[in-house]
């Protein structure tokens, strides 16, 4: 399959959807924002701006608190909040890119930047950042990660808000009752998944993500077991995705479905998966730091832990890169000065600390990262340590490829469900994804030459 054909089909689909989803412009208010490529205007620095939250529902409450704080500090600016579910966000932006109605500010994580920037939708933020109170106060690795994801021009299109590392949550009470060791290795993980399963009592060792977002989680488990530390081979042209070690690892991981997991997992996105684990009869869950507060509310302190992903061959821990989240300034906005004030405020020490404490994530503001709550939030503390103490190797996913999001989600999630159901082999699945990624990498390399 040629990537150019995929782009043509996707563009046609977006245009067709434009008529159906023209409500997007109404939902964000008639703020005058245009489509991708519209140069917009600096504006007066006062009046109304529109903010699209890329994790609406999950983060709505905390964002509304931050917006209230911002409006109190800036009484001449009104922020209209629009919460959009994470699973729907990219399609909403893509539709607005074609038909108009983009917001002034929106959540733009590293997995989305290349596609949006390639369409001329985002304002470069390097100069604004250099002249702001944030200069020198943001985590350098997060900033560089977002720059690298931008598509190769070295520009910053999103100001980082947080890092959301992968975590293995496990029920300490269930492990203790079963006499199981902490699942710090993949061997212990698979043993525990078997031992904690009793289907007659509706008890399961693990819950697997089979719906939206399933592939990223599968890649984490796959590379973690295989110990392969690079997404591309030495040539830089071919992905290691379908390396024999990864094929074996994916086969073992997918083999957990229905054997030690609920059958309903086939259609689980992260919200369903988290809610299911919080019901209290499942031993382990792979998610990220973002669900820590949900588990704490549902299960209570002392009943679970969130630890870094298990170690694999030779005691090495290998994880795939989790997208850094951030805030982008849409180029078509007509009040960029006010929109930038909001970004600057939201990533200041106080607001960034408040946001990440609620989300359970690692703050981007280096002063906020020193706040006392981090030491009390064990999963966040352990994740930060694992990323900084040399114990973890990160497989950098190719967020810079404009089609990465499409290939790793819409194009192949249905096929991953077929793998879980035994209707497609792990080899065939990984070969299919690898072929698409190799073609995308070739096209990208040619564009950079």
PDB file of C-alpha atoms in Angstrom, residues 251 254-255 257-258 266 413-429 432:
ATOM      1  CA  UNK A 251       2.155 -13.772  20.079  1.00  0.00           C
ATOM      2  CA  UNK A 254      -1.970 -11.486  22.499  1.00  0.00           C
ATOM      3  CA  UNK A 255      -2.374 -15.057  23.756  1.00  0.00           C
ATOM      4  CA  UNK A 257      -6.823 -12.565  25.633  1.00  0.00           C
ATOM      5  CA  UNK A 258      -9.822 -14.534  26.971  1.00  0.00           C
ATOM      6  CA  UNK A 266     -11.711  -6.881  22.751  1.00  0.00           C
ATOM      7  CA  UNK A 413      -6.449  -1.476  15.172  1.00  0.00           C
ATOM      8  CA  UNK A 414      -9.075  -3.708  13.499  1.00  0.00           C
ATOM      9  CA  UNK A 415      -6.281  -6.083  12.486  1.00  0.00           C
ATOM     10  CA  UNK A 416      -4.979  -6.208  16.041  1.00  0.00           C
ATOM     11  CA  UNK A 417      -8.440  -7.326  17.134  1.00  0.00           C
ATOM     12  CA  UNK A 418      -8.157 -10.118  14.575  1.00  0.00           C
ATOM     13  CA  UNK A 419      -4.877 -11.164  16.217  1.00  0.00           C
ATOM     14  CA  UNK A 420      -6.599 -11.320  19.608  1.00  0.00           C
ATOM     15  CA  UNK A 421      -9.390 -13.413  18.101  1.00  0.00           C
ATOM     16  CA  UNK A 422      -6.918 -15.791  16.426  1.00  0.00           C
ATOM     17  CA  UNK A 423      -8.057 -14.754  12.941  1.00  0.00           C
ATOM     18  CA  UNK A 424      -4.722 -13.190  11.995  1.00  0.00           C
ATOM     19  CA  UNK A 425      -1.217 -14.247  12.998  1.00  0.00           C
ATOM     20  CA  UNK A 426       1.145 -11.983  14.902  1.00  0.00           C
ATOM     21  CA  UNK A 427       3.586 -12.339  11.992  1.00  0.00           C
ATOM     22  CA  UNK A 428       1.059 -11.221   9.376  1.00  0.00           C
ATOM     23  CA  UNK A 429      -0.070  -8.302  11.522  1.00  0.00           C
ATOM     24  CA  UNK A 432       1.495  -5.436   7.405  1.00  0.00           C
TER      25      UNK A 432
END
